[in-house]
Tab-separated table of C-alpha atoms in Angstrom:
chain	number	residue	atom	x	y	z
E	1	UNK	CA	-65.082	85.181	-1.288
E	2	UNK	CA	-62.834	83.452	-3.785
E	3	UNK	CA	-60.014	85.275	-5.479
E	4	UNK	CA	-59.995	84.315	-9.237
E	5	UNK	CA	-56.380	85.283	-9.689
E	6	UNK	CA	-55.118	83.141	-6.802
E	7	UNK	CA	-57.103	80.215	-8.033
E	8	UNK	CA	-55.605	80.543	-11.461
E	9	UNK	CA	-52.055	80.700	-10.100
E	10	UNK	CA	-52.546	77.584	-7.973
E	11	UNK	CA	-53.857	75.677	-10.934
E	12	UNK	CA	-50.875	76.771	-13.008
E	13	UNK	CA	-48.455	75.585	-10.297
E	14	UNK	CA	-50.191	72.269	-10.019
E	15	UNK	CA	-50.081	71.812	-13.770
E	16	UNK	CA	-46.372	72.672	-13.911
E	17	UNK	CA	-45.069	70.485	-11.072
E	18	UNK	CA	-47.607	67.704	-10.851
E	19	UNK	CA	-48.589	66.463	-14.326
E	20	UNK	CA	-51.413	63.986	-14.356
E	21	UNK	CA	-50.239	60.325	-13.726
E	22	UNK	CA	-51.325	57.413	-15.860
E	23	UNK	CA	-52.318	54.193	-14.149
E	24	UNK	CA	-49.989	51.293	-15.078
E	25	UNK	CA	-51.789	48.240	-16.279
E	26	UNK	CA	-51.433	45.194	-13.930
E	27	UNK	CA	-50.740	43.054	-16.995
E	28	UNK	CA	-47.738	45.217	-17.839
E	29	UNK	CA	-46.340	44.933	-14.276
E	30	UNK	CA	-46.717	41.172	-14.406
E	31	UNK	CA	-44.962	41.066	-17.739
E	32	UNK	CA	-41.998	43.048	-16.431
E	33	UNK	CA	-41.693	40.800	-13.364
E	34	UNK	CA	-41.782	37.706	-15.515
E	35	UNK	CA	-39.169	39.142	-17.843
E	36	UNK	CA	-36.829	39.961	-14.913
E	37	UNK	CA	-37.260	36.480	-13.480
E	38	UNK	CA	-36.459	34.926	-16.836
E	39	UNK	CA	-33.335	37.046	-17.228
E	40	UNK	CA	-32.101	36.247	-13.693
E	41	UNK	CA	-32.910	32.561	-14.031
E	42	UNK	CA	-31.205	32.444	-17.387
E	43	UNK	CA	-28.118	34.055	-15.874
E	44	UNK	CA	-28.041	31.552	-13.024
E	45	UNK	CA	-28.506	28.655	-15.447
E	46	UNK	CA	-25.759	29.908	-17.719
E	47	UNK	CA	-23.408	30.429	-14.746
E	48	UNK	CA	-24.147	26.979	-13.393
E	49	UNK	CA	-23.465	25.352	-16.726
E	50	UNK	CA	-20.199	27.272	-17.106
E	51	UNK	CA	-18.892	26.481	-13.610
E	52	UNK	CA	-20.005	22.860	-13.771
E	53	UNK	CA	-18.375	22.357	-17.137
E	54	UNK	CA	-15.012	23.677	-15.944
E	55	UNK	CA	-15.120	21.678	-12.688
E	56	UNK	CA	-15.829	18.393	-14.430
E	57	UNK	CA	-13.073	18.768	-16.979
E	58	UNK	CA	-10.346	16.312	-15.868
E	59	UNK	CA	-7.095	16.602	-17.790
E	60	UNK	CA	-5.531	13.368	-18.952
E	61	UNK	CA	-2.204	12.895	-17.108
E	62	UNK	CA	0.911	12.713	-19.226
E	63	UNK	CA	2.655	9.376	-18.652
E	64	UNK	CA	6.384	9.392	-18.121
E	65	UNK	CA	7.927	6.509	-20.119
E	66	UNK	CA	7.911	3.431	-17.896
E	67	UNK	CA	5.379	4.774	-15.383
E	68	UNK	CA	2.766	2.210	-16.495
E	69	UNK	CA	5.145	-0.783	-16.594
E	70	UNK	CA	5.292	-3.278	-13.728
E	71	UNK	CA	7.039	-6.452	-12.648
E	72	UNK	CA	5.736	-8.621	-9.804
E	73	UNK	CA	7.819	-10.424	-7.181
E	74	UNK	CA	6.455	-12.826	-4.555
E	75	UNK	CA	8.177	-14.462	-1.594
E	76	UNK	CA	7.630	-17.385	-1.331
E	77	UNK	CA	7.598	-17.925	-5.065
E	78	UNK	CA	4.402	-19.939	-5.290
E	79	UNK	CA	0.797	-18.809	-5.549
E	80	UNK	CA	-1.436	-17.027	-8.058
E	81	UNK	CA	-1.515	-13.351	-9.028
E	82	UNK	CA	-4.691	-11.533	-10.087
E	83	UNK	CA	-4.985	-8.110	-11.739
E	84	UNK	CA	-8.440	-6.535	-11.500
E	85	UNK	CA	-9.857	-9.978	-10.776
E	86	UNK	CA	-8.217	-11.640	-13.786
E	87	UNK	CA	-5.684	-14.410	-13.177
E	88	UNK	CA	-2.279	-13.913	-14.758
E	89	UNK	CA	-1.195	-16.963	-16.710
E	90	UNK	CA	2.419	-15.913	-16.190
E	91	UNK	CA	3.765	-13.585	-13.510
E	92	UNK	CA	6.034	-10.972	-15.144
E	93	UNK	CA	9.296	-11.063	-13.250
E	94	UNK	CA	9.408	-14.757	-12.435
E	95	UNK	CA	12.031	-15.263	-15.171
E	96	UNK	CA	14.930	-12.902	-16.095
E	97	UNK	CA	13.751	-11.970	-19.631
E	98	UNK	CA	10.068	-11.365	-18.915
E	99	UNK	CA	8.269	-8.467	-20.553
E	100	UNK	CA	6.640	-6.112	-18.021
E	101	UNK	CA	2.962	-5.866	-17.231
E	102	UNK	CA	1.455	-2.768	-18.860
E	103	UNK	CA	-1.473	-1.112	-17.063
E	104	UNK	CA	-3.785	1.634	-18.284
E	105	UNK	CA	-4.176	4.998	-16.556
E	106	UNK	CA	-6.404	4.702	-13.482
E	107	UNK	CA	-6.815	2.507	-10.416
E	108	UNK	CA	-6.060	-1.233	-10.413
E	109	UNK	CA	-6.127	-3.953	-7.767
E	110	UNK	CA	-3.329	-6.515	-7.774
E	111	UNK	CA	-3.624	-9.486	-5.411
E	112	UNK	CA	-1.480	-12.487	-4.537
E	113	UNK	CA	-3.035	-15.698	-3.239
E	114	UNK	CA	-0.766	-18.468	-1.974
E	115	UNK	CA	-1.055	-21.285	0.530
E	116	UNK	CA	-1.478	-19.620	3.940
E	117	UNK	CA	-1.013	-16.101	2.511
E	118	UNK	CA	-3.227	-13.547	0.760
E	119	UNK	CA	-2.149	-9.979	0.043
E	120	UNK	CA	-3.692	-7.140	-1.987
E	121	UNK	CA	-2.391	-3.854	-3.311
E	122	UNK	CA	-4.064	-0.892	-4.998
E	123	UNK	CA	-2.001	0.514	-7.865
E	124	UNK	CA	-2.660	3.984	-9.271
E	125	UNK	CA	-1.240	4.726	-12.724
E	126	UNK	CA	0.833	6.858	-12.809
E	127	UNK	CA	1.909	5.603	-9.366
E	128	UNK	CA	3.145	7.497	-6.319
E	129	UNK	CA	5.818	5.533	-4.430
E	130	UNK	CA	5.174	7.229	-1.090
E	131	UNK	CA	1.506	6.233	-1.167
E	132	UNK	CA	1.818	2.655	-2.451
E	133	UNK	CA	3.292	0.276	0.116
E	134	UNK	CA	3.701	-2.715	-2.187
E	135	UNK	CA	6.023	-0.900	-4.629
E	136	UNK	CA	9.740	-1.451	-4.129
E	137	UNK	CA	11.990	1.601	-4.066
E	138	UNK	CA	14.392	0.309	-6.712
E	139	UNK	CA	13.113	0.125	-10.319
E	140	UNK	CA	13.686	-2.806	-12.666
E	141	UNK	CA	15.155	-2.235	-16.126
E	142	UNK	CA	13.174	-3.799	-18.955
E	143	UNK	CA	15.574	-6.263	-20.662
E	144	UNK	CA	13.985	-6.467	-24.115
E	145	UNK	CA	11.028	-5.611	-26.315
E	146	UNK	CA	9.623	-2.207	-27.286
E	147	UNK	CA	10.269	-0.837	-23.795
E	148	UNK	CA	13.844	-2.086	-23.553
E	149	UNK	CA	15.975	-0.019	-21.219
E	150	UNK	CA	13.065	1.756	-19.528
E	151	UNK	CA	12.716	1.608	-15.729
E	152	UNK	CA	9.671	-0.375	-14.576
E	153	UNK	CA	8.097	-0.489	-11.127
E	154	UNK	CA	8.358	-3.626	-8.979
E	155	UNK	CA	5.277	-4.842	-7.100
E	156	UNK	CA	6.617	-6.811	-4.118
E	157	UNK	CA	4.533	-9.284	-2.127
E	158	UNK	CA	6.510	-10.728	0.803
E	159	UNK	CA	5.021	-13.219	3.240
E	160	UNK	CA	5.393	-12.574	6.937
E	161	UNK	CA	4.955	-14.823	9.942
E	162	UNK	CA	2.504	-12.252	11.320
E	163	UNK	CA	0.223	-12.934	8.339
E	164	UNK	CA	-0.498	-16.420	9.679
E	165	UNK	CA	-3.338	-17.315	12.008
E	166	UNK	CA	-2.272	-18.352	15.561
E	167	UNK	CA	-3.009	-22.024	14.844
E	168	UNK	CA	-0.904	-21.867	11.682
E	169	UNK	CA	1.940	-20.224	13.600
E	170	UNK	CA	1.962	-23.033	16.143
E	171	UNK	CA	1.920	-25.656	13.397
E	172	UNK	CA	4.947	-23.993	11.827
E	173	UNK	CA	6.800	-23.922	15.161
E	174	UNK	CA	6.109	-27.617	15.671
E	175	UNK	CA	7.241	-28.540	12.169
E	176	UNK	CA	10.469	-26.569	12.628
E	177	UNK	CA	11.215	-28.184	15.994
E	178	UNK	CA	10.554	-31.628	14.540
E	179	UNK	CA	13.090	-30.914	11.792
E	180	UNK	CA	15.625	-29.783	14.412
E	181	UNK	CA	15.073	-32.924	16.482
E	182	UNK	CA	16.089	-34.981	13.453
E	183	UNK	CA	19.492	-33.296	13.580
E	184	UNK	CA	20.219	-34.584	17.094
E	185	UNK	CA	23.497	-36.490	17.509
E	186	UNK	CA	25.686	-37.832	20.337
E	187	UNK	CA	29.343	-38.682	20.907
E	188	UNK	CA	31.613	-39.971	23.690
E	189	UNK	CA	33.855	-37.320	25.263
E	190	UNK	CA	37.084	-38.855	26.516
E	191	UNK	CA	38.812	-37.753	29.748
E	192	UNK	CA	40.871	-34.601	29.167
E	193	UNK	CA	38.766	-33.463	26.238
E	194	UNK	CA	36.804	-30.231	26.389
E	195	UNK	CA	33.087	-29.908	25.877
E	196	UNK	CA	30.503	-27.149	26.016
E	197	UNK	CA	29.035	-26.494	29.459
E	198	UNK	CA	26.964	-23.339	29.919
E	199	UNK	CA	27.451	-23.511	33.696
E	200	UNK	CA	31.254	-23.563	33.439
E	201	UNK	CA	33.506	-20.490	33.152
E	202	UNK	CA	33.678	-19.387	29.530
E	203	UNK	CA	31.001	-22.080	28.856
E	204	UNK	CA	33.770	-24.691	28.443
E	205	UNK	CA	34.622	-27.641	30.698
E	206	UNK	CA	37.168	-30.472	30.638
E	207	UNK	CA	35.978	-34.041	31.035
E	208	UNK	CA	37.482	-35.934	33.973
E	209	UNK	CA	35.888	-39.174	32.870
E	210	UNK	CA	34.202	-40.553	29.805
E	211	UNK	CA	30.999	-38.635	29.042
E	212	UNK	CA	28.297	-38.964	26.442
E	213	UNK	CA	27.650	-35.571	24.872
E	214	UNK	CA	24.373	-35.075	23.053
E	215	UNK	CA	23.839	-32.253	20.599
E	216	UNK	CA	20.283	-30.981	20.642
E	217	UNK	CA	18.748	-27.901	19.008
E	218	UNK	CA	15.900	-25.990	20.609
E	219	UNK	CA	13.820	-23.423	18.742
E	220	UNK	CA	13.404	-20.259	20.822
E	221	UNK	CA	10.048	-18.651	20.069
E	222	UNK	CA	9.556	-16.414	23.106
E	223	UNK	CA	9.994	-12.741	22.091
E	224	UNK	CA	10.674	-11.915	25.767
E	225	UNK	CA	13.584	-14.332	26.037
E	226	UNK	CA	16.700	-12.784	27.583
E	227	UNK	CA	19.056	-15.062	25.624
E	228	UNK	CA	21.701	-13.248	23.586
E	229	UNK	CA	21.602	-13.751	19.845
E	230	UNK	CA	24.627	-14.208	17.619
E	231	UNK	CA	24.554	-14.264	13.840
E	232	UNK	CA	26.032	-12.389	10.937
E	233	UNK	CA	22.614	-11.578	9.489
E	234	UNK	CA	21.070	-10.153	12.652
E	235	UNK	CA	20.798	-6.493	13.557
E	236	UNK	CA	23.530	-5.398	15.933
E	237	UNK	CA	22.788	-6.163	19.569
E	238	UNK	CA	19.517	-7.974	19.097
E	239	UNK	CA	17.565	-10.902	17.694
E	240	UNK	CA	16.100	-8.884	14.842
E	241	UNK	CA	16.622	-8.675	11.107
E	242	UNK	CA	15.329	-5.846	8.901
E	243	UNK	CA	12.997	-4.772	11.688
E	244	UNK	CA	11.587	-8.292	12.159
E	245	UNK	CA	11.686	-10.221	15.446
E	246	UNK	CA	13.381	-13.502	14.539
E	247	UNK	CA	11.831	-15.305	17.487
E	248	UNK	CA	8.806	-15.290	15.166
E	249	UNK	CA	10.850	-16.169	12.066
E	250	UNK	CA	12.413	-13.526	9.858
E	251	UNK	CA	11.784	-13.556	6.131
E	252	UNK	CA	15.139	-13.427	4.370
E	253	UNK	CA	15.811	-10.799	1.717
E	254	UNK	CA	16.962	-11.726	-1.766
E	255	UNK	CA	20.592	-10.816	-1.087
E	256	UNK	CA	21.112	-13.509	1.567
E	257	UNK	CA	22.843	-16.723	0.377
E	258	UNK	CA	20.295	-19.141	1.806
E	259	UNK	CA	18.586	-22.058	0.075
E	260	UNK	CA	17.366	-19.907	-2.829
E	261	UNK	CA	15.358	-22.781	-4.245
E	262	UNK	CA	12.393	-22.157	-6.560
E	263	UNK	CA	9.156	-22.220	-4.597
E	264	UNK	CA	10.897	-22.023	-1.210
E	265	UNK	CA	10.152	-19.576	1.602
E	266	UNK	CA	13.496	-18.574	3.092
E	267	UNK	CA	13.197	-17.763	6.803
E	268	UNK	CA	15.449	-18.108	9.824
E	269	UNK	CA	14.791	-18.182	13.558
E	270	UNK	CA	16.542	-18.275	16.921
E	271	UNK	CA	17.979	-21.657	17.866
E	272	UNK	CA	19.841	-22.750	21.009
E	273	UNK	CA	22.181	-25.741	20.809
C-alpha cells in the first residue's frame, strides 16, 4: 500500500536537489568547439608572428671609423687583384699616396692571381683580425683624402714556395742552380798561400805547390741535410727564417735590404760554396 505522504516528500526532495536538465543542442557544442579552436589557433599564430619578427630583426652594426678601409699588399708585386669578382684597375697600396679601398658592411671575397700563384681571402666588414688570416696585424695610416689619419686594414698576400706544384718547384730549383753555376770562378793558389779545405783542421789548408782553386756554389734543397747554416737573417741555430724552411726558399719580409726591385720576388735559400 502506498503512503501518500512519503511519496510527496520524495518528490519534493527530487525537485529541490535535482532540477530537470535541458538537452544541449549539438549545434551549440560544435560552435563552442570551433570558437575555442579559433581562439587557440589565433593565439599560436600571433605568438609565432611575434617571435619570428623579433628573431629576424638584425641590427645594423656600428662601424668604427676606418673599419671598412683596406689597403692591399702582394709579394711578389705582380699579378691581378679581384674584389667580389671585379678586377681592380689599381691596387690600393702599390704607391705611397694611394687612397684606401672602401668596402660595404657584409662579406667580400678578395683574390690575388699572379703567375704561379693564386690566393683568396674572405673579408667580413667590420673585420675580426683573429678570424681573418690575410689581414696584417699592423694598420696602415691613410695619408690623404677624407679619411686622412684614420687607421686602415692591410690585406697581405705573400707567395710561398709551398704554393707551387712539385714540377714548378723543381723548375725553380734548376733555374736557381743554373744562375749559381754562372758565378763559378777559378784562381791559381801559390805555394804558401792558404785556401779553404773542408777536410783540413779549421777548414783551412796551406798550399805546398801551385794549385788551381775553383769556386763553385751548390744549392742545398734537402730539408734533412745535416749541414750547419750561417746567416744573419736566419733563426738562431737553424736553417729557418720566420718559421720557413729555407731549404725550400724563404720569402723575405719587407724589412730585409735585399733587391727590393718592383715586380721582384725576394727569396733566399741555403747555398754551399
